[in-house]
Amino acid sequence: MSAADEKIIRRIYRWDLDKTYLQTEFDSLSDLVRTAFQKAHQKKAVPGAAALIRELKADGDARLCIVSGSPTQMRTVLAEKLKLDGVAFDELVLKDNVRNLLRGRFKALRGQVGYKLPTLLNSRLTAPQDAQEVLFGDDAEADAFVYSLFADMVARRVDEPVVHQVLKAAEVYPDDIDRVMAVWSKIPAADPVRRIFINLDRLTPPAYFQRYGPRVVPIFNYFQAALVLLADGYLKPHQVLHVAVEMVQTAGYNLLTLSNSFQDLMRRGFPLGQVIQSLTEVAQGPGALLNSVRPVPDIIAAFTKRISALGTPPVPPPARDVDYLSLLDDARPRTHKKRR
Amino acid sequence: MSSSVTPAPLQPVTIAFDVMGSDLGPEEIIRGVAQLTLDTPHINALLVGDGAVIDAALADIRHNAERVSVQHAPEVVTMDEKPAAALDAKPNASVAVAARLVAEGEAEALVSAGNTGACVLSCARYFKLLPGVKRAALATVYPTQAVRGLKGDPFSLILDVGATVDASADDLVAFAVMGSAYARIISKNPAPSVALLSNGTEAQKGPPRVVEAHAKLQQLAGIKFVGNVEGVDIPKGTADVVVCDGFVGNVCLKMLEGVHDTVIELASYAYKEKLLWRAGLAMLSSGFERIKQVTDWEQYGGAPVLGFDRMFIKAHGRSRARAIGNAGKVAAKAVSHQLAAEIQKALPK
C-alpha cells in the first residue's frame, strides 16, 4: 500500500496485556511459572477484549499499541495469541528484564512507572499529533496512575518538579528519570487522552478511582467499555453488539449480566440513556444480530427496565485535577513494603 | 416424597434484598450482598431501596456489578410502624416493592431485615399460598444439645413463631410438612424428626387442635413424626423440627431469648464481682468461644416464612453483613432445591 492510500491515524488505543487483555494469574510463583510456559492457544483473553479491539480498529484509522510488563522472551507466544484472536497490533513493547538483571537493576524488575511511563512517552513522540488516545489497563498494579500521569504530562497539566518527585518516589533510577524528562520535553503539548479504562480484575471498588477524575473509567467488563465508547462516538451501535455477542458466546454472559453492567454504568453517572435508543434501532434492524442471544424484544425490555428502575439519574462526576503527590502509594509495586 | 435430597446443580438464582429498614442501616445489608456477589457466582442480587444510598455504598465496596441490579424505592417502613397502616400509606416502601418484584418474577426470593410484620404482610399481599396451605408460618432456628443432619447441625427448627397466632389442626399439619421439607433441604437432614409442642408427650395432651394434629400427623406418610415434645425438649434438641402455633412459638422464642440474655448478664455480673469468679470465667473462655461458634445463628442468616409460592427469609433486624449474605445463600438454596414444590408434594391430598 502506498503512503497516499494509508488512512490518517486518528486514534491510538494503548493496551496493557496481563489482566487487561489476557486473563493472567501471577499472584504466586506457581502462577508465574504456569503463565511463562503456556502456549498461545492456552492463553485466554478477557471476555470481549478481542472483539472490542477488532471493532476499534475496523475503520483502519487507528493504531494499536501494546505495552506489557511480560518479559521479551514471551514475544513469540504473545504475538501468536493475538494473531489467533484476530488482533493486529502496531506496537508490542515488552519488558527486558534480563537486561535489568544483568545491570543489577532489581528495583526495575517490579517497577511499573519506570518502565511504562517512558515507553508511553516514546510511543507518543512518534504519534500523529492530532491522534486521540484511549488507554486500557487494570487494577492489579499502577495503570490508573501511570496512564493518568502520561496524559497529564503530554497535556502539560503537571509540573516538572512534581513529575520528578513522583518518579523518585516510584524508585525510578536517576538516569531513567533523566531520560523520561528528555523525551517529555520533545513531545509537543496536546491533550490527546480521552479515556482511561481500568479493567477491575481485582474488583477494586469503583470509587477508588474517583481520585483520578472522570477520565478514568473502572469497568467490570468490556461491554461496559464498549457502551462508553459508543456514547463517546468511538464505536457504532452494531460494533457494541458484536462485543456483547462474543461475550455471550464465549464466556457465558447473558441478558442479566449485560443489563446489570449497563445499569451499573448509569448508576455511576454515565448518561447512557441515548445509547439504548441507538442500540435498539440496530438490534431491530435487518440481520437482528442479537437474536443469537435472546429474542430482541426481551433484550430491549431488560435494558429499558434497568433504566426505569433507577430514581433520579445521578449527575456525571465532575472533572478534577489529579494530585499525584497524594497518590504516590499507587505508583509503587503492589507488594512494596511502603505501600499501604 | 423422596427420602434423600439429591444435590441440584447450581443454577442462576436472583434474590431480592430489601435494603432499607434494618437496625444497622442500609450499608450493612449492601456489604452483605456485595460479599455474596463475590462468593457465589450463581446468585444475582436485586437491591431494592433508596437508589442514591445504594449507589453511594456500592461504589465504595468490593463487589461484582455484573450480578447486581438496583430498583429504586423511595419509601421505608420503619421498625416502630404498624405494618398494615404503614404499607397502606407507603405503597412504594422498599419491602413492598421487593415483594412485588419477586411476585412478578424479577427475582425468585426475598430477604429483608426490616419490620417483621410489614415483611410478612407484604408477602401475604403479593405472594400466593401454596395449594393445600391456608396459613404461612415463620420459622426460626434454635441451638440445641443434639446435632443433626449430614453437617452435624446444632440447630433445630421451630415454627410457627409469629405469623399465624391461631392455627388450626390442619395448619399445624401443614407447618410440620413445611418444616420437614425445609430441614431436609437447608440442614441436609435426610429424615428430620418432627414433633408437636405440647404440655405433655402423650398423644391426648394439649388443646383439641394439637390433639387432632397429632392424630393426623401419625397417619401422614413422608415425614418422621415423633409425637409431642415439651418446652424442655427444645434446647435438648429432642426433635429436629418443633411445630406449634404462632402465639405459643412466639412466647417460647422470647422466653428462650430472655434466658440467654439473663445468663449473659449473670456472667457479666460474676466477672465484675469477684476475682476468683473472673478467673474461672477466663479459664472457660475458650469453651464459651467454641459454643459461640457452634451456635452462631448468623450462619443461618434468618427465619424463613414458609407456605408461599415464593421464598422469603426474614433476617434479624440487627443482622450484620455476614448474616445477610448467609440469608441470601439459604434463600438461593431453597429456590435451587425447589422447596415450594417439595412442600407441595408432601402435603396431605
XYZ file of C-alpha atoms in Angstrom:
689
model
C 0.000 0.000 0.000
C 1.380 3.410 -0.877
C 1.605 6.179 1.677
C -1.150 8.021 -0.151
C -3.508 5.065 0.313
C -2.834 4.830 4.023
C -5.533 6.259 6.212
C -4.587 9.042 8.553
C -4.198 7.736 12.083
C -6.889 9.489 14.051
C -6.930 7.268 17.112
C -4.443 5.374 19.196
C -5.527 2.600 21.504
C -2.959 1.609 24.091
C -3.440 -1.695 25.839
C -1.760 -3.462 28.683
C -1.745 -7.260 28.309
C -1.806 -9.174 31.595
C -5.159 -8.816 33.391
C -6.250 -6.251 30.820
C -6.269 -8.234 27.590
C -5.257 -11.631 28.961
C -6.696 -13.468 31.924
C -3.344 -13.913 33.609
C -2.654 -15.172 37.107
C 0.682 -14.200 38.612
C -0.135 -13.865 42.274
C 2.028 -16.836 43.239
C 5.238 -18.400 41.989
C 3.359 -21.383 40.556
C 1.038 -18.986 38.678
C 4.070 -17.226 37.238
C 5.668 -20.479 36.118
C 2.425 -21.718 34.586
C 1.932 -18.434 32.740
C 5.512 -18.483 31.452
C 5.121 -21.943 29.925
C 1.612 -21.529 28.493
C 1.308 -21.916 24.757
C -0.567 -19.337 22.710
C -3.737 -21.419 22.424
C -3.754 -21.999 26.183
C -3.843 -18.301 26.984
C -7.291 -16.832 27.494
C -8.333 -13.333 26.617
C -10.582 -11.357 28.947
C -14.136 -11.781 27.555
C -14.918 -9.205 24.897
C -11.383 -7.740 24.754
C -10.508 -9.201 21.353
C -13.865 -8.234 19.849
C -13.544 -4.716 21.219
C -10.078 -4.243 19.708
C -11.220 -5.625 16.360
C -14.118 -3.193 16.308
C -11.971 -0.248 17.390
C -9.596 -0.972 14.531
C -12.273 -1.773 11.971
C -12.171 1.614 10.248
C -8.440 1.367 9.565
C -7.695 4.764 11.090
C -6.484 3.518 14.447
C -3.223 2.267 15.829
C -2.998 -0.463 18.477
C -0.020 -0.068 20.800
C 0.513 -2.733 23.407
C 2.822 -2.185 26.338
C 3.184 -5.066 28.723
C 5.288 -5.992 31.722
C 5.679 -9.508 30.314
C 9.296 -10.396 29.509
C 10.619 -10.009 25.971
C 11.133 -13.788 25.811
C 7.350 -14.166 25.548
C 7.069 -12.087 22.410
C 6.533 -15.029 20.055
C 3.816 -16.683 22.107
C 2.032 -13.390 22.818
C 2.136 -12.320 19.179
C 0.760 -15.730 18.210
C -2.046 -15.425 20.743
C -3.033 -12.013 19.398
C -2.997 -13.403 15.885
C -5.208 -16.315 16.946
C -7.687 -13.769 18.299
C -7.628 -11.779 15.084
C -5.978 -8.830 16.787
C -3.491 -6.929 14.621
C -1.152 -4.750 16.653
C 1.092 -1.928 15.527
C 3.410 -1.885 18.534
C 4.177 -4.597 21.066
C 6.602 -3.480 23.740
C 7.676 -5.996 26.362
C 9.920 -5.611 29.385
C 13.574 -6.541 29.048
C 14.048 -7.994 32.499
C 17.188 -9.931 31.537
C 18.848 -6.607 30.798
C 17.609 -5.231 34.105
C 19.054 -8.264 35.898
C 22.390 -8.031 34.125
C 22.627 -4.331 35.044
C 21.746 -5.140 38.656
C 18.605 -3.029 38.423
C 16.471 -5.111 40.716
C 14.000 -2.327 41.513
C 13.238 -2.084 37.811
C 12.141 -5.738 37.774
C 8.980 -4.915 39.691
C 8.659 -1.230 38.974
C 5.773 -0.146 36.734
C 6.239 3.617 36.490
C 9.892 3.467 35.446
C 9.065 1.055 32.657
C 5.650 2.065 31.338
C 5.905 5.842 31.511
C 8.992 6.179 29.258
C 7.562 3.548 26.902
C 4.329 5.509 26.544
C 6.175 8.798 26.083
C 8.471 7.294 23.448
C 5.480 5.966 21.562
C 3.703 9.320 21.781
C 6.766 11.026 20.369
C 6.233 9.256 17.048
C 2.449 9.506 17.064
C 0.481 11.919 14.874
C -0.079 14.988 16.985
C -3.825 15.121 16.357
C -4.439 11.479 17.166
C -6.714 10.961 20.142
C -5.877 8.230 22.617
C -7.873 5.739 24.637
C -5.938 3.663 27.143
C -6.749 0.274 28.651
C -5.235 -1.075 31.853
C -6.254 -2.902 35.006
C -6.417 -2.512 38.760
C -3.688 -5.010 39.591
C -0.760 -2.592 39.573
C -0.337 1.101 38.752
C -2.088 1.534 35.402
C -4.538 4.236 36.509
C -1.650 6.216 37.969
C 0.793 5.760 35.062
C -1.795 6.386 32.350
C -3.148 9.493 34.101
C 0.331 10.860 34.639
C 1.186 10.194 30.986
C -1.981 12.008 29.857
C -1.325 14.994 32.110
C 2.362 15.175 31.176
C 1.532 15.314 27.460
C -1.125 17.951 28.176
C 1.337 19.867 30.417
C -1.134 19.767 33.262
C 1.561 18.589 35.623
C 4.773 20.415 36.548
C 8.310 19.149 36.133
C 9.139 19.151 39.883
C 6.033 17.059 40.578
C 6.979 14.515 37.920
C 10.475 14.430 39.342
C 9.155 13.765 42.821
C 6.792 11.097 41.578
C 9.500 9.246 39.670
C 11.808 9.402 42.660
C 9.118 8.058 44.971
C 8.448 5.269 42.474
C 12.139 4.324 42.782
C 12.957 5.020 39.155
C 16.739 5.074 38.627
C 18.209 8.600 38.203
C 19.414 8.089 34.616
C 15.965 6.772 33.679
C 14.404 9.859 35.266
C 16.649 11.986 33.087
C 15.577 10.037 30.014
C 11.877 10.468 30.873
C 12.361 14.200 31.254
C 14.258 14.399 27.987
C 11.612 12.534 25.970
C 8.828 14.533 27.589
C 10.413 17.819 26.609
C 10.378 16.716 22.956
C 6.683 15.829 22.864
C 4.504 18.645 21.540
C 1.924 19.783 24.047
C -1.514 18.336 23.293
C -4.415 16.820 25.147
C -4.953 13.530 23.332
C -6.089 11.109 26.072
C -9.867 10.881 26.104
C -10.497 7.858 28.320
C -8.571 5.503 30.533
C -10.394 2.227 31.081
C -9.393 0.164 34.085
C -10.460 -3.469 33.946
C -11.456 -4.392 37.510
C -9.677 -7.713 37.603
C -9.385 -7.477 41.390
C -12.845 -5.949 41.705
C -11.437 -2.839 43.356
C -14.373 -0.622 44.419
C -15.042 1.824 41.563
C -14.999 4.837 43.910
C -11.292 4.211 44.489
C -10.588 5.636 41.037
C -12.539 8.861 41.577
C -9.236 10.413 42.672
C -8.151 10.226 39.023
C -11.176 12.144 37.773
C -13.870 11.088 35.281
C -11.347 10.374 32.513
C -10.574 7.101 34.325
C -13.446 4.654 33.930
C -13.319 1.490 36.019
C -15.097 -1.319 34.179
C -16.308 -4.735 35.226
C -16.217 -5.997 31.636
C -15.600 -4.838 28.072
C -19.275 -4.468 27.285
C -19.160 -1.502 29.646
C -16.138 -0.082 27.824
C -17.962 -0.538 24.508
C -21.020 1.330 25.823
C -18.925 4.281 26.983
C -17.044 4.316 23.669
C -20.369 4.290 21.843
C -21.509 7.300 23.866
C -18.147 8.968 23.131
C -18.512 8.339 19.385
C -15.660 5.846 19.031
C -17.901 2.885 18.209
C -21.123 2.399 16.301
C -24.086 0.559 17.819
C -23.619 -2.615 15.775
C -19.999 -2.784 16.937
C -21.109 -2.731 20.576
C -23.450 -5.599 19.786
C -20.533 -7.556 18.290
C -18.685 -7.220 21.585
C -21.765 -8.345 23.532
C -22.342 -11.335 21.278
C -18.743 -12.504 21.663
C -19.066 -12.273 25.442
C -22.287 -14.276 25.365
C -20.977 -16.908 23.013
C -17.549 -17.427 24.523
C -17.784 -16.524 28.187
C -21.289 -17.312 29.403
C -22.536 -13.741 29.666
C -26.294 -13.416 29.441
C -29.029 -10.855 29.298
C -28.990 -10.428 33.069
C -25.248 -9.801 33.413
C -25.189 -7.479 30.402
C -28.188 -5.438 31.525
C -26.765 -5.268 35.066
C -23.490 -3.988 33.605
C -25.399 -1.344 31.667
C -27.289 -0.235 34.761
C -24.080 -0.122 36.798
C -22.649 2.470 34.423
C -25.801 4.557 34.566
C -25.740 4.444 38.348
C -22.196 5.750 38.242
C -23.367 8.796 36.314
C -22.712 7.860 32.689
C -25.503 9.349 30.606
C -26.279 6.291 28.501
C -29.983 6.939 28.041
C -29.479 7.904 24.383
C -27.258 4.913 23.764
C -30.084 2.484 24.404
C -32.117 4.101 21.654
C -29.399 3.640 19.050
C -28.738 0.082 20.198
C -32.449 -0.696 19.930
C -32.605 0.542 16.358
C -29.683 -1.620 15.301
C -30.886 -4.633 17.255
C -34.240 -4.465 15.467
C -32.702 -3.906 12.080
C -32.026 -6.441 9.325
C -29.995 -9.425 10.434
C -31.045 -8.901 14.049
C -27.626 -9.777 15.353
C -28.745 -10.198 18.932
C -31.277 -12.899 18.155
C -28.478 -15.351 18.841
C -28.577 -14.193 22.458
C -32.303 -13.829 23.192
C -35.295 -12.548 21.225
C -34.683 -8.866 20.586
C -37.859 -7.618 22.366
C -36.710 -9.397 25.544
C -33.360 -7.692 25.329
C -34.840 -4.258 24.805
C -37.278 -4.829 27.664
C -34.477 -5.894 30.004
C -32.424 -2.780 29.306
C -35.302 -0.318 29.470
C -36.414 -1.944 32.723
C -32.982 -1.301 34.188
C -33.313 2.379 33.283
C -36.786 2.737 34.707
C -35.680 1.028 37.926
C -33.427 3.954 38.705
C -34.558 7.005 40.630
C -33.250 10.423 39.691
C -30.296 9.866 37.336
C -27.048 10.680 39.092
C -25.018 13.653 37.912
C -21.897 12.783 35.866
C -18.784 13.051 38.034
C -17.057 16.454 37.779
C -13.658 16.869 36.145
C -10.806 17.343 38.579
C -7.062 17.769 38.655
C -5.114 14.793 39.845
C -2.926 15.339 42.890
C -0.169 12.883 42.058
C 1.874 13.615 45.161
C -1.000 12.420 47.327
C -1.285 9.256 45.249
C 2.332 8.127 45.357
C 1.264 4.917 47.027
C -0.447 3.892 43.804
C 2.825 4.333 41.907
C 4.650 1.713 43.950
C 4.524 -2.009 43.142
C 1.631 -3.713 44.904
C 3.971 -5.748 47.096
C 6.181 -2.790 48.008
C 6.821 -2.523 51.740
C 5.917 1.172 51.773
C 2.601 0.604 50.024
C -0.299 0.749 52.405
C -41.598 -37.647 48.569
C -38.023 -38.816 48.220
C -36.201 -39.782 51.392
C -32.946 -38.198 50.376
C -32.081 -34.877 48.804
C -30.147 -35.028 45.553
C -27.820 -32.069 45.175
C -29.109 -29.922 42.360
C -26.681 -28.181 40.009
C -26.099 -24.518 40.870
C -28.485 -22.761 38.550
C -28.530 -18.958 38.484
C -30.858 -17.517 41.106
C -31.862 -13.897 41.665
C -32.564 -12.823 45.233
C -34.261 -9.525 46.039
C -32.898 -7.736 49.103
C -34.926 -5.111 50.928
C -32.045 -2.768 51.687
C -33.920 -0.386 53.990
C -35.428 -0.762 57.440
C -32.775 -2.768 59.256
C -31.473 -1.612 62.654
C -27.915 -1.268 61.344
C -28.786 0.738 58.245
C -28.643 0.011 54.520
C -24.829 -0.088 54.340
C -24.687 -3.286 56.381
C -27.170 -5.011 54.060
C -25.269 -3.788 50.994
C -21.975 -5.034 52.438
C -23.507 -8.470 52.896
C -24.869 -8.538 49.356
C -21.575 -7.266 47.913
C -19.713 -10.123 49.563
C -22.349 -12.547 48.312
C -21.677 -11.485 44.713
C -18.004 -12.303 45.235
C -18.537 -15.650 46.982
C -21.339 -17.207 44.964
C -21.182 -16.976 41.182
C -24.705 -18.350 40.750
C -26.505 -15.754 42.900
C -27.664 -12.466 41.390
C -28.849 -9.700 43.682
C -31.661 -7.237 43.171
C -31.223 -4.417 45.681
C -34.420 -2.563 46.498
C -34.299 0.738 48.353
C -33.113 4.319 48.095
C -31.157 4.360 44.822
C -28.778 7.139 45.840
C -27.902 5.431 49.124
C -27.352 2.094 47.392
C -25.187 3.607 44.647
C -23.015 5.510 47.101
C -22.469 2.442 49.251
C -21.823 0.073 46.352
C -19.220 2.366 44.824
C -17.115 2.037 47.966
C -17.447 -1.710 48.440
C -15.761 -4.526 46.565
C -18.496 -6.278 44.620
C -19.297 -7.757 41.240
C -21.578 -5.325 39.438
C -22.414 -7.884 36.769
C -24.531 -9.647 39.347
C -26.207 -6.638 40.935
C -29.177 -4.616 39.823
C -30.904 -1.847 41.716
C -34.566 -0.922 41.981
C -35.203 2.482 43.483
C -37.908 2.503 46.150
C -38.415 5.903 47.758
C -40.230 4.855 50.945
C -39.360 2.821 54.033
C -41.389 1.048 56.698
C -39.546 1.592 59.957
C -39.372 -0.879 62.834
C -41.827 1.007 65.041
C -44.596 1.437 62.458
C -47.810 -0.570 62.415
C -47.409 -2.885 59.414
C -50.813 -2.652 57.724
C -51.152 1.108 58.140
C -47.577 1.715 57.031
C -47.925 -0.418 53.917
C -51.207 1.261 53.015
C -49.664 4.677 53.427
C -46.421 3.764 51.648
C -47.142 1.648 48.577
C -43.591 2.280 47.359
C -41.944 1.090 50.551
C -38.861 -0.984 49.799
C -40.265 -4.183 51.281
C -43.499 -3.887 49.288
C -41.677 -3.113 46.043
C -39.291 -6.013 46.639
C -42.147 -8.438 47.316
C -43.970 -7.219 44.195
C -40.868 -7.720 42.057
C -40.460 -11.243 43.394
C -44.109 -11.963 42.634
C -43.604 -10.617 39.102
C -40.658 -12.940 38.573
C -37.878 -10.332 38.622
C -36.350 -12.305 41.498
C -37.071 -15.700 42.965
C -36.838 -14.991 46.689
C -36.824 -12.100 49.114
C -34.560 -11.267 52.061
C -35.355 -8.460 54.482
C -34.083 -7.364 57.899
C -36.873 -4.832 58.285
C -40.149 -4.693 60.234
C -41.257 -8.337 60.552
C -44.957 -7.595 60.394
C -44.569 -5.490 57.268
C -42.450 -8.194 55.666
C -44.954 -10.967 56.324
C -47.839 -8.747 55.270
C -46.066 -7.784 52.041
C -45.562 -11.462 51.268
C -49.221 -12.140 52.027
C -50.282 -9.326 49.691
C -48.089 -10.282 46.741
C -47.237 -13.991 47.062
C -49.663 -16.855 46.706
C -50.162 -19.533 49.337
C -49.288 -22.998 48.115
C -52.310 -25.174 47.296
C -53.177 -27.011 50.500
C -51.649 -24.345 52.749
C -54.111 -21.984 54.414
C -51.664 -20.015 56.527
C -47.989 -19.231 56.326
C -45.547 -19.912 59.124
C -42.499 -18.047 60.312
C -39.762 -20.484 61.275
C -36.621 -19.918 63.275
C -33.624 -21.965 64.334
C -32.549 -22.607 67.911
C -29.230 -24.049 69.130
C -29.610 -27.408 70.875
C -27.552 -30.042 72.649
C -28.145 -32.593 69.902
C -26.729 -32.304 66.407
C -28.398 -33.479 63.240
C -28.064 -33.993 59.507
C -25.055 -34.519 57.290
C -23.445 -31.291 58.544
C -23.795 -32.065 62.277
C -26.156 -29.115 62.519
C -26.780 -27.999 66.142
C -29.910 -26.051 65.261
C -33.457 -27.269 65.440
C -36.256 -25.535 63.581
C -39.276 -24.090 65.393
C -42.377 -22.997 63.568
C -44.565 -21.015 63.680
C -43.040 -18.230 65.800
C -45.443 -15.444 64.972
C -47.005 -15.426 61.533
C -50.233 -17.267 62.446
C -51.359 -16.636 66.015
C -54.304 -19.021 65.979
C -53.535 -22.139 63.945
C -55.957 -24.994 63.289
C -55.045 -28.679 63.334
C -54.688 -28.645 59.546
C -52.440 -25.601 59.783
C -50.220 -27.427 62.279
C -50.027 -30.413 59.919
C -49.033 -28.107 57.060
C -46.413 -26.460 59.291
C -44.977 -29.897 60.069
C -44.698 -30.722 56.369
C -43.140 -27.332 55.577
C -40.645 -27.551 58.444
C -39.663 -31.061 57.481
C -39.020 -30.088 53.848
C -37.029 -27.043 54.917
C -34.845 -29.064 57.311
C -34.268 -31.701 54.651
C -33.039 -29.159 52.135
C -31.305 -26.499 54.202
C -29.859 -28.627 57.038
C -29.090 -31.566 54.727
C -31.003 -33.773 57.140
C -32.479 -36.586 55.022
C -35.144 -37.599 57.577
C -35.699 -34.851 60.138
C -37.710 -35.798 63.223
C -40.837 -33.675 63.603
C -42.680 -33.078 66.877
C -45.650 -31.084 68.124
C -45.026 -28.772 71.051
C -47.442 -29.532 73.860
C -47.760 -29.726 77.626
C -47.036 -33.465 77.720
C -45.673 -36.175 75.491
C -48.875 -38.242 75.470
C -50.992 -38.051 72.306
C -54.057 -36.748 74.114
C -52.210 -33.914 75.879
C -52.803 -30.344 74.774
C -55.670 -28.298 73.350
C -58.042 -30.016 70.890
C -56.286 -28.662 67.788
C -52.959 -30.117 68.953
C -54.557 -33.482 69.760
C -56.225 -33.519 66.333
C -53.000 -32.530 64.591
C -51.199 -35.309 66.444
C -53.670 -37.866 65.111
C -53.382 -36.556 61.573
C -49.583 -36.434 61.620
C -49.431 -40.034 62.816
C -51.298 -41.026 59.663
C -49.231 -38.857 57.332
C -46.642 -40.657 55.242
C -43.458 -38.928 54.198
C -42.484 -37.206 57.418
C -40.849 -38.667 60.524
C -43.351 -37.636 63.186
C -42.054 -38.464 66.676
C -45.056 -37.298 68.705
C -45.270 -34.479 71.229
C -42.417 -32.705 72.944
C -42.457 -30.311 75.897
C -40.755 -26.938 76.218
C -37.805 -28.515 77.982
C -37.127 -30.605 74.873
C -36.469 -27.562 72.664
C -32.941 -26.792 73.959
C -32.235 -30.507 74.295
C -32.915 -30.948 70.610
C -35.233 -33.940 71.064
C -36.811 -33.156 67.701
C -35.292 -31.570 64.621
C -38.480 -29.684 63.813
C -40.793 -28.386 66.540
C -44.294 -27.390 65.455
C -46.618 -25.012 67.291
C -48.938 -22.107 66.571
C -47.574 -18.588 66.260
C -48.767 -17.494 69.701
C -47.055 -20.328 71.573
C -43.995 -20.197 69.328
C -43.502 -16.502 69.837
C -43.837 -16.787 73.629
C -41.362 -19.692 73.593
C -38.880 -17.853 71.440
C -38.988 -14.712 73.543
C -38.556 -16.769 76.709
C -35.550 -18.600 75.270
C -34.036 -15.270 74.221
C -34.718 -13.919 77.730
C -32.960 -16.872 79.349
C -29.997 -16.362 77.059
C -29.784 -12.655 77.910
C -30.091 -13.391 81.632
C -27.247 -15.907 81.516
C -25.058 -13.354 79.772
C -25.951 -10.713 82.375
C -25.215 -13.113 85.231
C -21.854 -13.978 83.714
C -21.003 -10.333 83.311
C -22.078 -9.687 86.938
C -19.892 -12.575 88.105
C -16.997 -11.235 86.082
C -17.163 -7.904 87.838
C -17.980 -9.202 91.322
C -15.098 -11.458 92.386
C -11.581 -12.048 91.164
C -11.984 -15.796 91.620
C -15.140 -15.875 89.504
C -13.400 -13.760 86.916
C -10.515 -16.242 86.790
C -12.988 -19.095 86.450
C -14.760 -17.403 83.562
C -11.424 -16.641 81.905
C -10.488 -20.322 82.109
C -13.763 -21.222 80.455
C -13.479 -18.549 77.771
C -12.155 -20.822 75.019
C -15.058 -23.191 75.711
C -17.518 -20.296 75.525
C -15.935 -19.226 72.241
C -16.382 -22.719 70.839
C -20.019 -22.780 71.931
C -20.458 -19.370 70.328
C -19.031 -20.660 67.063
C -21.155 -23.800 67.063
C -24.339 -21.963 67.922
C -23.696 -18.944 65.702
C -27.160 -18.106 64.364
C -25.707 -15.835 61.698
C -24.762 -18.895 59.671
C -28.488 -19.366 59.052
C -28.997 -15.745 58.148
C -32.600 -15.549 59.201
C -36.014 -17.057 59.604
C -37.901 -18.372 56.588
C -41.566 -17.671 56.039
C -42.914 -20.940 54.711
C -46.112 -21.671 52.859
C -45.933 -19.175 49.992
C -45.087 -19.950 46.390
C -42.042 -17.667 46.777
C -39.319 -17.866 49.372
C -38.903 -15.172 51.983
C -36.138 -15.039 54.587
C -36.614 -12.636 57.462
C -33.179 -11.666 58.689
C -32.777 -10.376 62.229
C -33.101 -6.597 62.499
C -29.555 -6.429 63.869
C -28.113 -8.700 61.171
C -24.575 -7.951 60.162
C -23.263 -8.347 56.633
C -22.350 -11.996 57.141
C -25.865 -12.888 58.271
C -27.345 -11.085 55.270
C -25.056 -12.949 52.893
C -25.981 -16.230 54.510
C -29.677 -15.363 54.325
C -29.159 -14.889 50.591
C -27.427 -18.244 50.319
C -30.185 -20.009 52.253
C -32.811 -18.385 50.051
C -30.923 -19.400 46.918
C -30.566 -22.946 48.195
C -34.287 -23.168 48.897
C -35.018 -21.909 45.378
C -32.488 -24.206 43.693
C -33.891 -27.225 45.513
C -37.446 -26.190 44.706
C -38.561 -26.036 48.313
C -42.082 -24.916 47.402
C -42.558 -27.918 45.122
C -41.129 -30.249 47.788
C -43.596 -28.902 50.345
C -46.485 -29.237 47.967
C -45.624 -32.835 47.154
C -45.643 -33.744 50.849
C -48.867 -32.020 51.866
C -51.882 -34.240 52.593
C -54.003 -34.610 49.461
